[in-house]
XYZ file of C-alpha atoms in Angstrom:
768
model
C -12.546 35.092 -43.891
C -14.761 32.027 -44.372
C -13.527 28.720 -44.601
C -14.390 26.925 -48.041
C -17.376 24.526 -48.456
C -16.206 20.737 -48.878
C -17.791 18.846 -51.284
C -19.417 15.348 -51.191
C -16.084 13.409 -52.247
C -14.600 15.347 -49.218
C -16.077 13.023 -46.563
C -16.471 9.299 -45.799
C -19.532 7.527 -47.047
C -19.756 5.474 -43.565
C -22.235 2.981 -43.587
C -25.367 2.829 -46.185
C -28.164 5.215 -46.332
C -31.526 4.395 -44.947
C -34.705 4.736 -46.513
C -36.513 5.829 -43.598
C -35.194 9.352 -42.707
C -37.544 10.041 -40.027
C -36.065 7.487 -37.486
C -38.927 5.343 -37.082
C -36.451 2.455 -36.833
C -34.154 3.879 -34.350
C -33.635 2.387 -31.187
C -35.535 4.475 -28.277
C -32.288 5.321 -26.742
C -30.701 6.687 -29.919
C -33.910 8.224 -31.016
C -33.558 10.631 -28.287
C -30.191 11.638 -29.468
C -31.567 12.202 -33.247
C -34.282 14.492 -31.541
C -31.729 16.726 -29.762
C -29.784 16.978 -32.700
C -33.143 18.043 -34.906
C -33.845 20.671 -32.346
C -30.158 21.831 -31.859
C -29.262 25.577 -32.869
C -25.831 24.605 -33.740
C -26.342 20.809 -35.235
C -27.779 20.422 -38.682
C -29.133 16.956 -39.329
C -27.994 15.416 -42.631
C -29.254 11.915 -42.822
C -29.526 8.539 -41.531
C -27.439 5.335 -41.911
C -26.586 1.972 -40.728
C -23.811 -0.685 -40.884
C -24.736 -4.221 -41.085
C -28.322 -4.174 -40.268
C -30.533 -1.553 -39.173
C -30.420 -3.173 -35.569
C -26.735 -3.454 -35.769
C -24.841 -0.282 -35.900
C -27.237 2.758 -36.320
C -25.585 6.284 -37.536
C -26.993 9.909 -37.238
C -25.098 11.936 -39.697
C -24.952 15.687 -38.886
C -22.901 19.224 -39.296
C -21.545 20.564 -36.102
C -21.222 24.303 -36.044
C -19.114 26.426 -33.655
C -18.653 30.148 -34.423
C -16.119 30.232 -31.393
C -13.526 28.222 -32.816
C -10.424 30.185 -33.928
C -10.157 30.507 -37.840
C -7.095 28.717 -39.213
C -6.169 27.088 -35.631
C -2.951 24.667 -35.622
C -5.237 21.791 -34.928
C -6.653 22.172 -38.333
C -10.082 21.833 -36.655
C -13.057 23.860 -38.920
C -15.875 25.764 -37.471
C -18.097 23.273 -39.052
C -17.271 19.717 -38.798
C -19.331 16.809 -40.478
C -20.032 14.173 -37.694
C -21.170 10.544 -37.701
C -22.503 9.274 -34.062
C -22.671 5.787 -34.208
C -24.480 3.479 -32.038
C -23.973 -0.330 -31.120
C -25.562 -1.268 -27.883
C -23.563 -4.980 -28.292
C -20.327 -2.814 -27.703
C -18.451 -1.957 -24.493
C -18.972 1.899 -25.240
C -22.090 1.757 -27.417
C -21.384 5.301 -28.781
C -19.025 5.892 -31.411
C -18.501 9.594 -32.725
C -16.410 9.901 -35.886
C -15.446 12.612 -38.217
C -16.652 12.164 -42.002
C -14.036 14.587 -43.016
C -11.491 12.572 -44.919
C -8.417 15.430 -44.237
C -9.436 15.366 -40.932
C -6.150 15.958 -38.698
C -4.354 13.417 -36.827
C -4.633 15.277 -33.464
C -4.404 13.789 -30.066
C -7.014 12.039 -28.138
C -8.362 10.179 -31.099
C -9.481 6.116 -30.809
C -7.929 3.713 -32.709
C -9.162 3.227 -36.257
C -7.825 1.645 -39.365
C -6.752 3.045 -42.573
C -9.396 4.371 -44.525
C -11.882 4.805 -41.738
C -12.977 7.765 -40.331
C -11.244 9.021 -37.093
C -13.033 8.346 -33.750
C -13.061 11.352 -31.029
C -11.911 9.870 -27.553
C -14.965 11.857 -25.569
C -14.495 10.400 -22.498
C -11.645 9.061 -19.666
C -14.484 7.092 -17.853
C -16.072 3.692 -18.505
C -19.587 3.547 -19.841
C -21.085 2.457 -16.824
C -20.407 5.509 -15.079
C -21.063 7.554 -18.118
C -24.340 5.899 -18.479
C -25.601 6.946 -14.872
C -25.379 10.756 -15.852
C -25.799 10.451 -19.621
C -28.235 12.978 -21.256
C -28.675 13.556 -24.909
C -27.958 17.198 -24.549
C -24.940 16.752 -22.506
C -23.448 14.317 -25.185
C -23.770 16.524 -27.825
C -22.152 19.523 -25.817
C -19.740 17.130 -25.178
C -19.013 16.730 -28.641
C -18.826 20.506 -29.178
C -16.157 20.598 -25.927
C -13.709 17.877 -27.717
C -13.868 19.987 -30.846
C -13.243 23.346 -29.214
C -10.766 22.232 -26.866
C -8.835 20.251 -29.814
C -8.742 23.439 -31.799
C -7.494 25.494 -28.862
C -4.912 23.085 -28.113
C -6.242 22.671 -24.606
C -7.220 18.786 -24.658
C -3.929 17.818 -24.280
C -1.819 20.318 -21.957
C 1.894 20.758 -22.785
C 2.844 19.367 -19.269
C 0.391 16.129 -19.514
C 2.328 13.091 -20.166
C 3.262 11.941 -23.665
C 0.393 9.945 -25.356
C 1.312 6.126 -25.263
C 2.746 4.516 -28.533
C -0.349 2.223 -28.836
C -3.722 1.334 -27.493
C -3.708 -1.298 -25.160
C -4.076 -4.933 -26.260
C -5.852 -7.838 -25.230
C -2.658 -9.941 -23.668
C -0.947 -9.421 -20.638
C 2.646 -9.304 -19.628
C 3.646 -8.532 -16.110
C 7.423 -7.485 -16.173
C 9.814 -7.174 -13.301
C 10.187 -3.844 -11.462
C 13.714 -3.591 -12.947
C 12.748 -4.360 -16.421
C 15.098 -1.498 -17.573
C 17.903 -2.296 -15.888
C 17.766 -5.840 -17.028
C 17.258 -5.179 -20.514
C 20.091 -2.383 -20.563
C 22.546 -5.021 -19.011
C 21.607 -7.881 -21.262
C 18.687 -8.404 -23.408
C 18.525 -11.593 -23.482
C 18.467 -12.200 -19.509
C 14.767 -12.143 -19.313
C 12.866 -15.519 -18.701
C 9.137 -15.698 -19.795
C 6.500 -17.950 -18.373
C 3.072 -18.571 -18.854
C 0.837 -17.618 -15.780
C -2.670 -17.985 -16.869
C -4.852 -21.077 -15.910
C -7.827 -22.186 -17.749
C -10.435 -19.725 -15.867
C -8.051 -16.797 -16.747
C -9.928 -16.428 -20.041
C -6.765 -14.842 -21.676
C -3.168 -15.253 -22.147
C -1.022 -14.000 -19.319
C 2.655 -14.026 -19.458
C 5.287 -13.220 -16.683
C 8.860 -12.271 -17.438
C 11.530 -12.670 -14.645
C 15.263 -11.836 -14.079
C 16.833 -14.942 -15.661
C 19.802 -14.346 -13.382
C 17.562 -15.458 -10.355
C 16.983 -19.077 -12.049
C 19.847 -21.638 -11.512
C 17.966 -24.654 -13.274
C 16.982 -24.444 -16.817
C 13.390 -23.809 -17.317
C 11.614 -24.156 -20.606
C 10.617 -20.273 -21.307
C 8.719 -18.272 -24.202
C 11.032 -17.140 -26.837
C 11.570 -13.409 -27.385
C 13.472 -10.601 -29.439
C 13.880 -7.395 -28.440
C 14.643 -3.971 -30.131
C 14.963 -0.518 -29.981
C 13.350 2.494 -32.038
C 14.871 5.916 -32.684
C 13.108 8.389 -30.648
C 9.616 9.530 -31.181
C 7.791 12.548 -29.919
C 4.145 13.246 -29.174
C 1.928 11.800 -31.715
C -1.682 10.323 -31.842
C -2.157 6.746 -30.671
C -1.907 4.200 -33.024
C -4.051 1.355 -34.118
C -1.965 -1.770 -33.333
C -1.026 -4.001 -36.296
C -2.858 -7.083 -36.990
C 0.061 -8.847 -38.902
C 3.880 -8.619 -38.475
C 3.567 -6.869 -42.070
C 1.672 -4.090 -40.832
C 3.838 -4.010 -38.112
C 6.824 -3.510 -40.244
C 5.225 -0.621 -42.137
C 4.506 0.980 -39.018
C 8.024 0.890 -37.592
C 9.478 1.800 -41.215
C 7.687 5.191 -40.984
C 9.866 5.591 -37.791
C 13.031 4.892 -39.209
C 13.511 1.207 -38.134
C 13.577 -1.773 -40.559
C 12.040 -4.701 -38.849
C 12.556 -6.835 -41.583
C 16.446 -6.695 -41.714
C 16.482 -6.653 -37.821
C 14.174 -9.644 -37.684
C 16.733 -11.765 -39.817
C 19.621 -10.836 -38.213
C 18.429 -11.434 -34.607
C 16.767 -15.148 -35.497
C 19.809 -16.178 -37.380
C 21.632 -15.263 -33.993
C 19.229 -17.516 -32.006
C 20.874 -20.415 -33.648
C 24.428 -21.213 -32.529
C 27.381 -20.671 -34.848
C 28.172 -24.042 -36.660
C 25.585 -26.056 -35.055
C 21.741 -26.517 -35.567
C 18.868 -26.605 -33.350
C 15.200 -28.382 -33.654
C 11.978 -26.797 -33.800
C 9.813 -27.582 -30.513
C 6.515 -28.118 -31.905
C 4.942 -26.913 -28.873
C 6.279 -23.409 -29.568
C 3.635 -21.788 -31.262
C 4.573 -18.044 -30.931
C 7.245 -15.547 -29.720
C 7.273 -12.144 -28.503
C 8.817 -9.418 -30.000
C 9.892 -6.405 -27.451
C 10.103 -2.756 -28.994
C 11.675 0.059 -26.641
C 10.885 3.496 -27.625
C 12.411 6.594 -26.680
C 9.838 9.276 -26.255
C 11.045 13.036 -26.341
C 10.045 15.968 -25.432
C 12.075 19.343 -26.502
C 14.858 17.009 -28.016
C 15.141 15.410 -24.365
C 14.253 11.834 -23.855
C 11.361 11.965 -21.380
C 10.512 8.215 -20.721
C 10.988 4.703 -22.580
C 7.930 3.315 -23.842
C 8.003 -0.306 -24.217
C 5.413 -2.595 -26.392
C 5.655 -6.054 -26.854
C 3.776 -8.079 -29.678
C 2.485 -11.676 -29.436
C 3.387 -13.244 -32.739
C 1.453 -16.240 -33.903
C 4.234 -18.343 -35.239
C 7.216 -20.474 -34.236
C 10.155 -18.003 -34.370
C 12.071 -20.811 -35.983
C 9.656 -21.407 -38.711
C 9.188 -17.447 -39.277
C 13.285 -17.134 -39.721
C 12.666 -19.907 -42.444
C 10.563 -17.720 -44.479
C 12.713 -14.698 -43.729
C 15.617 -16.721 -45.343
C 17.238 -16.195 -42.088
C 17.824 -19.961 -41.383
C 16.988 -23.144 -43.048
C 15.964 -26.905 -42.499
C 18.738 -29.400 -42.841
C 16.405 -32.389 -43.940
C 19.241 -34.900 -43.534
C 19.236 -34.401 -39.660
C 16.056 -32.339 -39.271
C 18.127 -29.456 -37.393
C 17.573 -26.081 -38.486
C 21.042 -23.928 -39.315
C 22.038 -20.580 -39.860
C 21.876 -19.282 -43.755
C 25.420 -18.263 -43.980
C 24.694 -16.974 -47.438
C 22.715 -14.318 -46.222
C 24.439 -10.687 -46.373
C 22.738 -8.334 -43.987
C 25.006 -5.326 -45.500
C 23.817 -5.707 -48.951
C 19.929 -5.918 -48.526
C 19.714 -2.409 -47.691
C 17.767 -1.822 -50.838
C 15.988 -5.025 -51.220
C 12.227 -4.462 -50.943
C 10.753 -7.448 -48.787
C 8.078 -9.819 -50.195
C 5.495 -9.324 -47.456
C 3.332 -12.100 -49.094
C 6.490 -14.552 -47.866
C 6.366 -13.539 -44.215
C 4.252 -10.715 -43.639
C 0.720 -12.294 -42.783
C 1.650 -13.611 -39.519
C -0.816 -12.332 -37.316
C 0.355 -10.212 -34.117
C -1.409 -9.030 -31.006
C -0.178 -6.127 -29.006
C 0.603 -7.618 -25.399
C -0.594 -5.196 -22.422
C 2.490 -5.047 -20.083
C 1.957 -4.481 -16.390
C 5.171 -3.634 -14.556
C 5.267 -5.075 -11.254
C 6.176 -2.409 -8.460
C 9.299 -0.953 -7.283
C 9.797 -0.127 -3.982
C 9.168 3.682 -4.653
C 6.074 2.932 -6.596
C 4.971 0.652 -3.617
C 5.430 3.703 -1.358
C 3.612 6.225 -3.370
C 0.291 3.957 -3.976
C 0.416 3.301 -0.356
C 0.893 7.429 0.540
C 4.070 6.124 2.751
C 6.874 8.878 2.660
C 9.854 7.399 1.069
C 12.320 9.184 3.602
C 10.845 7.428 6.444
C 10.827 4.134 5.079
C 14.285 2.906 4.442
C 15.205 1.855 8.024
C 15.925 -1.600 10.038
C 13.382 -2.857 12.435
C 12.685 -5.782 14.427
C 9.176 -7.063 14.877
C 8.910 -9.493 17.870
C 5.804 -11.581 18.188
C 4.324 -13.046 14.955
C 0.917 -13.992 16.183
C -2.570 -12.872 14.691
C -2.043 -9.064 15.303
C 1.992 -9.364 14.217
C 1.670 -11.538 11.301
C -1.016 -8.943 10.181
C 1.302 -6.212 10.744
C 4.102 -7.958 8.595
C 1.479 -7.928 5.773
C 0.306 -4.367 5.773
C 4.230 -3.114 6.257
C 5.446 -5.651 3.619
C 2.526 -4.478 0.979
C 3.451 -0.931 2.090
C 7.064 -1.423 2.048
C 7.620 0.342 4.889
C 10.767 -1.011 6.850
C 13.247 -3.584 6.688
C 12.632 -5.849 9.207
C 13.896 -9.001 11.181
C 10.943 -11.091 12.471
C 11.400 -12.752 16.106
C 9.353 -15.333 17.453
C 9.843 -18.898 18.965
C 6.406 -20.132 18.682
C 5.078 -22.309 16.030
C 1.714 -22.620 14.258
C -1.119 -24.525 15.917
C -4.567 -25.403 14.616
C -6.021 -22.862 16.756
C -4.069 -20.083 14.917
C -5.874 -20.400 11.701
C -8.672 -18.323 12.850
C -6.886 -14.969 13.069
C -3.055 -15.765 11.463
C -2.094 -15.065 7.940
C -1.258 -18.875 8.154
C -3.099 -21.641 6.211
C -3.698 -25.319 7.067
C -0.738 -26.576 5.114
C 1.737 -24.105 7.603
C 0.745 -26.144 10.996
C 3.774 -27.276 12.779
C 5.916 -24.755 11.048
C 7.524 -21.647 12.881
C 5.696 -18.428 12.879
C 8.608 -16.501 11.867
C 9.171 -18.584 8.500
C 5.780 -18.623 7.535
C 5.455 -14.722 8.211
C 8.701 -14.410 6.113
C 7.691 -16.714 3.080
C 4.453 -15.111 3.008
C 5.948 -11.171 2.949
C 8.433 -12.232 0.390
C 6.006 -13.704 -1.940
C 4.055 -10.325 -2.256
C 7.070 -8.338 -3.774
C 9.875 -10.975 -4.639
C 13.074 -9.007 -4.091
C 11.329 -6.283 -2.081
C 10.784 -7.655 1.015
C 13.532 -9.918 2.311
C 12.823 -10.332 6.404
C 15.512 -12.039 8.188
C 13.405 -14.960 10.073
C 14.870 -15.467 14.042
C 12.767 -18.343 15.688
C 13.679 -17.720 19.035
C 12.531 -15.517 21.885
C 13.245 -11.335 21.600
C 14.798 -11.659 24.858
C 17.390 -14.384 24.295
C 20.700 -13.414 24.201
C 22.203 -14.446 20.741
C 24.919 -12.984 18.514
C 22.674 -12.971 15.527
C 19.735 -11.017 17.329
C 22.111 -8.647 19.048
C 23.361 -7.731 15.380
C 20.000 -7.291 13.819
C 18.927 -4.972 17.095
C 22.289 -2.707 16.619
C 21.353 -2.053 13.141
C 17.647 -1.399 14.113
C 15.911 1.860 15.149
C 12.985 0.446 16.514
C 11.860 -2.856 18.025
C 8.023 -3.251 17.945
C 6.829 -5.852 20.591
C 3.707 -7.740 19.651
C 4.495 -10.868 21.842
C 1.274 -11.164 23.825
C 3.595 -10.888 27.200
C 4.400 -8.359 29.614
C 7.972 -9.640 29.971
C 9.326 -8.046 26.694
C 8.340 -4.550 27.225
C 9.649 -4.428 30.824
C 13.103 -6.275 30.142
C 13.858 -4.251 26.916
C 12.964 -1.145 28.532
C 15.799 -1.551 31.051
C 18.206 -2.794 28.243
C 20.524 0.352 26.993
C 21.523 -1.410 24.293
C 17.915 -1.771 22.557
C 16.854 0.631 20.013
C 13.643 2.736 20.722
C 10.944 0.194 21.649
C 7.367 0.110 20.750
C 4.617 -2.022 22.243
C 1.507 -2.935 20.575
C -1.004 -5.114 21.585
C -5.152 -5.791 21.868
C -7.263 -5.607 24.835
C -8.908 -9.450 25.832
C -12.180 -8.803 23.764
C -10.158 -7.119 20.689
C -12.347 -3.996 21.023
C -9.453 -1.937 22.147
C -5.890 -1.594 20.618
C -2.957 -0.011 22.412
C 0.165 1.684 20.992
C 2.887 2.544 23.510
C 6.349 4.043 21.714
C 9.320 5.668 23.713
C 10.601 8.782 22.795
C 13.552 8.611 20.132
C 16.183 9.553 22.677
C 15.011 6.930 25.159
C 14.595 9.427 27.805
C 10.873 8.194 28.129
C 10.822 4.359 28.140
C 8.377 1.393 28.008
C 7.981 1.001 31.956
C 7.226 4.769 32.375
C 4.993 4.545 29.533
C 3.089 1.509 31.115
C 2.508 3.138 34.483
C 0.722 5.896 32.695
C -1.205 4.094 30.376
C -2.567 2.064 33.553
C -3.427 5.614 35.057
C -5.204 6.843 31.623
C -7.298 3.424 31.929
C -8.279 3.789 35.478
C -9.122 7.807 34.851
C -11.045 7.732 31.347
C -14.716 6.298 31.665
C -14.879 6.691 28.009
C -12.654 3.740 26.908
C -11.179 2.351 30.296
C -14.282 1.409 32.067
C -14.216 -2.029 30.126
C -11.109 -1.842 28.118
C -9.600 -5.069 30.189
C -12.930 -6.736 30.726
C -12.867 -10.150 29.689
C -9.464 -10.878 31.232
C -9.263 -14.079 33.006
C -5.379 -15.461 34.075
C -6.651 -19.152 33.887
C -7.771 -18.987 30.082
C -4.763 -16.617 29.128
C -1.616 -17.974 27.190
C 0.389 -14.739 28.259
C 0.056 -12.489 30.759
C -1.670 -9.132 30.877
C -4.183 -8.011 28.201
C -1.952 -9.264 25.238
C -3.663 -12.721 25.738
C -3.920 -14.839 22.197
C -6.297 -17.557 23.903
C -9.280 -15.639 24.309
C -12.541 -15.448 21.746
C -12.776 -12.735 19.135
C -13.472 -12.238 15.591
C -10.583 -11.905 13.042
C -12.490 -8.541 11.672
C -10.865 -7.133 15.042
C -7.818 -7.855 13.996
C -7.962 -6.413 10.614
C -9.116 -3.285 12.145
C -6.864 -2.990 14.563
C -3.763 -3.796 12.879
C -4.903 -1.054 10.532
C -5.078 1.675 13.284
C -2.096 0.490 14.800
C 0.224 0.348 11.618
C -0.925 3.893 10.636
C -0.411 4.921 14.341
C 2.649 3.666 14.448
C 4.157 5.020 10.977
C 3.296 8.581 12.257
C 4.636 8.050 15.941
C 7.851 6.737 14.263
C 8.049 10.033 12.656
C 7.770 11.746 15.720
C 10.701 12.167 18.254
C 8.212 12.131 21.377
C 6.982 9.335 23.347
C 3.438 8.490 22.351
C 0.281 6.646 24.015
C -2.501 5.723 21.932
C -5.772 3.728 22.323
C -8.122 2.911 19.742
C -11.608 1.999 20.996
C -14.301 -0.073 18.898
C -17.912 0.179 19.795
C -19.729 -3.006 18.486
C -23.151 -1.661 18.500
C -22.443 1.476 16.612
C -19.255 0.120 14.234
C -17.179 3.478 15.088
C -13.893 3.151 15.952
C -12.481 6.260 18.244
C -8.786 7.048 18.784
C -7.599 8.579 22.122
C -4.175 10.034 22.734
C -2.851 10.341 26.615
C -0.648 13.045 27.426
C 2.956 11.564 28.038
C 4.788 13.148 30.833
C 8.643 12.694 32.183
C 9.352 10.416 34.659
C 11.900 9.916 37.457
C 13.729 6.891 38.194
C 14.688 6.978 42.134
C 17.043 4.211 42.730
C 16.958 2.519 46.473
C 19.221 -0.614 47.619
C 16.935 -3.041 46.420
C 14.249 -1.160 44.377
C 13.903 1.132 42.023
C 10.964 3.634 41.842
C 9.357 4.965 38.724
C 7.244 8.469 39.420
C 6.175 10.702 36.548
C 5.293 14.365 36.823
C 1.510 14.160 36.080
C 1.190 12.046 39.529
C 3.524 14.457 41.343
C 1.289 17.202 40.031
C -1.759 15.811 40.920
C -0.593 15.280 44.704
C 0.383 18.839 44.715
C -3.206 20.023 43.609
C -4.885 18.090 45.798
C -2.551 19.135 48.623
C -3.130 22.755 47.922
C -6.829 22.056 47.759
C -6.825 20.777 51.451
C -4.596 23.240 52.940
C -4.277 24.378 55.642
C -4.845 20.666 56.579
C -2.797 17.911 56.010
C -4.354 15.194 53.597
C -3.237 12.047 52.205
C -4.208 8.213 50.509
C -3.479 5.401 49.169
C -0.553 4.583 46.431
C -1.208 1.908 43.798
C 0.948 0.774 41.304
C 2.965 -2.111 39.412
C 5.326 -4.338 41.556
C 7.882 -6.266 39.353
C 9.876 -8.848 41.385
C 12.017 -9.771 38.833
C 13.290 -6.248 37.822
C 12.652 -4.919 41.589
C 10.968 -2.070 40.183
C 8.174 -0.029 41.510
C 5.909 1.656 39.245
C 3.514 4.336 40.699
C 0.771 4.409 38.659
C -1.980 6.773 40.570
C -3.242 7.299 44.027
C -6.621 6.952 45.813
C -7.453 10.635 47.747
C -8.256 10.616 51.280
C -11.320 8.654 52.155
C -14.376 10.280 53.930
C -13.573 9.193 57.317
C -10.297 10.540 57.430
C -8.909 12.619 60.086
C -7.119 15.788 58.823
C -5.794 18.645 61.016
C -2.927 21.493 60.033
C -0.682 19.120 61.700
C -1.657 15.334 61.176
C -3.130 13.263 59.098
C -4.929 9.907 59.845
C -6.214 8.042 56.913
C -9.670 6.548 57.016
C -10.879 3.181 55.201
C -14.326 3.803 53.925
C -14.983 2.481 50.480
C -11.046 1.723 50.502
C -11.375 -2.045 50.177
C -13.636 -1.777 47.074
C -11.811 0.790 45.331
C -8.981 -1.612 45.444
C -10.746 -4.343 44.241
C -12.037 -2.237 41.434
C -8.591 -1.005 40.027
C -7.251 -4.523 40.328
C -10.342 -6.034 38.361
C -9.972 -2.990 35.659
C -6.119 -3.635 35.441
C -6.372 -7.534 34.939
C -4.947 -7.858 38.110
C -1.665 -5.709 37.401
C -2.461 -2.500 39.609
C -2.490 -3.005 43.389
C -1.981 -1.622 46.360
C 1.664 -0.604 46.838
C 1.819 2.130 49.856
C 0.431 5.330 51.637
C 1.261 8.889 50.804
C 0.498 12.173 52.809
C 1.085 15.725 52.912
C 2.813 18.081 55.345
C 1.828 21.348 55.853
C 2.826 24.864 54.128
C 6.732 25.685 54.579
C 7.508 22.308 55.746
C 9.867 19.847 54.138
C 8.845 16.055 53.050
C 11.123 14.588 55.445
C 9.320 11.890 57.358
C 8.605 12.662 60.880
C 9.071 10.193 64.054
C 5.276 9.346 63.593
C 5.808 8.582 59.897
C 8.800 5.976 60.605
C 6.830 4.357 63.399
C 3.637 3.936 60.669
C 5.930 3.058 58.062
C 7.904 0.280 59.832
C 4.293 -1.131 61.198
C 3.276 -1.449 57.475
C 6.546 -2.437 56.179
C 6.276 -5.664 58.538
C 2.827 -6.217 57.376
C 3.713 -6.284 53.603
C 6.721 -7.961 54.287
C 4.968 -11.077 55.273
C 3.561 -11.200 51.890
C 7.005 -10.480 50.374
C 5.856 -6.846 49.205
C 7.582 -3.842 49.433
C 6.149 -0.778 51.340
C 6.574 2.712 49.751
C 5.545 5.816 51.571
C 5.488 9.185 49.618
C 5.803 12.442 51.372
C 4.285 15.847 49.651
C 6.059 18.774 51.218
C 6.271 22.591 50.192
C 8.959 22.348 47.541
C 10.084 18.610 47.624
C 8.280 15.011 47.555
C 10.193 12.356 49.346
C 9.946 8.397 48.858
C 10.572 6.203 51.800
C 11.294 2.281 51.621
C 11.868 0.896 54.895
C 14.441 3.046 56.469
C 15.611 4.712 53.265
C 14.433 8.280 52.177
C 15.049 9.706 48.591
C 13.969 13.235 47.915
C 12.930 14.971 44.666
C 13.656 18.769 44.787
C 10.939 20.598 42.655
C 12.253 24.045 42.895
């Protein structure tokens, strides 16, 4: 079966035929496509044409033949199609491919064209600058064949692909609130539309707000809202240029714009009253909601908006819906107008249909779900209450990130204010100096997505016991400490009413950042993690050697490596805020405790993450002190004891002493100095290099970790009970340490138990 031949009258005469059919007048770029057409096995050159002048828009007409296209395909594509390839270098997309067949079907993936013009193929879903870099004449010709073949086979628009939008995008912009559909459903007059563009925008940009949020009267843009009958999947339409063209388009979809405009504009006028026409009102908007259906089910609602370049009042006069009372200069309803009797009236478009309209491109503001989808944040892990303590340079950046991701609902807590030096790294600006950090951070994050972020700001210390703060803590599933103080994580770690605690901070040079987070059940608390963090710092040469270098207590505003008064670039704050944010989000979803360090190499620019294995800890209570000891530390002592058997061995204990909380955190140990004396029944610790090692440890930990006592092992098959000699030594050392007000701890490693002794009190851990 052969397809019938088309006559010349079946094709559009697109442009003017050129006298020179050899192509000498074509641009070099377009001439290469012309050569490819001439050489093509399945392309037959017809003629060269042009529009305007030969340098404005050049046209190659050719027949494209593809025997693989199915005969009588549902799309109506023929095996031979006459194609016009148009080239205009002044256009955004300089190449335009059109079918010259007058009865070419209205398939999907056609560009917009006006009535009486050849249909234009939508060949690419990329921008021309991207296409241009990989463009060749041959690939372009193949792309045309690809479009024809896939359209014929129904593969260009899969059944599960989104329904095509009703119109191509316009040149004006309107930003809609994220709950636009909800607002329109409740009250289609509730929107408040304002202009948002400035003199450099180069466009008209309008913003729609929920009018219920505005208490004061504001001069806003007028609009009308209509809903069409349902529409299925159709080719994208060319936007109408006049309100008359819009009327005709909508009439084809069963909606009488003429009748609805008259009724709606008349309803703008108060019944029995008149209104003035504001001379500054040069335009109004028409909203149209279009139910889009697939298989008789509504899949979504498309919303389109038109910018009508005319005052709504003056258009209403042309429609005879309202009239001007010259006596008082007010416009009134035309009460003689009957909408029920004009169904058969054919409107005279000459009276009102020539008003120009432009399609407004609508951009919806983001819902919380949309924000999270774009940010790759899981919805089910994002709706929780949290407390962010410390809104300094790092804390304010984290607040910004989490607000933009819509991760969590936060209470901000900080007693500090913005000082001039804060501007180098804080989200605040010069106008914020003197204001509280929590209020600045709260206002800033609320302004990102109004209505989505509503953090509560408490200008106080996280350690202040106020009813409002306690209420927030009771509702929270996590407290994130970024306070630059050791006081907060230590005090909160012993607070049984506190939710899960995470501590985030930068090293003094900001080359490193640290995350400590308790287990969800809080069986592993922050003070346990602090001890293990310091041990990892001392044991890891890759990041620990210079981790706290730059620490100087005289320069620091806070205590420890969480200082804010050191010199480092805001770039490092951005870098580590991103690392810490991602790390905390992942750890929040995990029930386990976690310690993580990010190390930035200034020379290479690389950032490496290190994870510290967290072990369970034991809290041993004495009369005046609580001692924290963890399983990894115990395991290390037993490994060293086993290595030295049958002799006894020992060394020095290092850790952290908190005199406020009366806590001793055992961090690690120094193994036996080389000048120690070890036998199967005794041990005398030596002193070689011990002082230097303690100084180095104290320096590396910013003055936090120091000597806290002694440890030694007992022989095989012996308990960890202190001997008479052990107690004598302990008494002597306790007196020496007591002169400085420091406790003295002795740890003894026995066969199946460990003993801890302070003064004359001994506690044991049975390891069986």
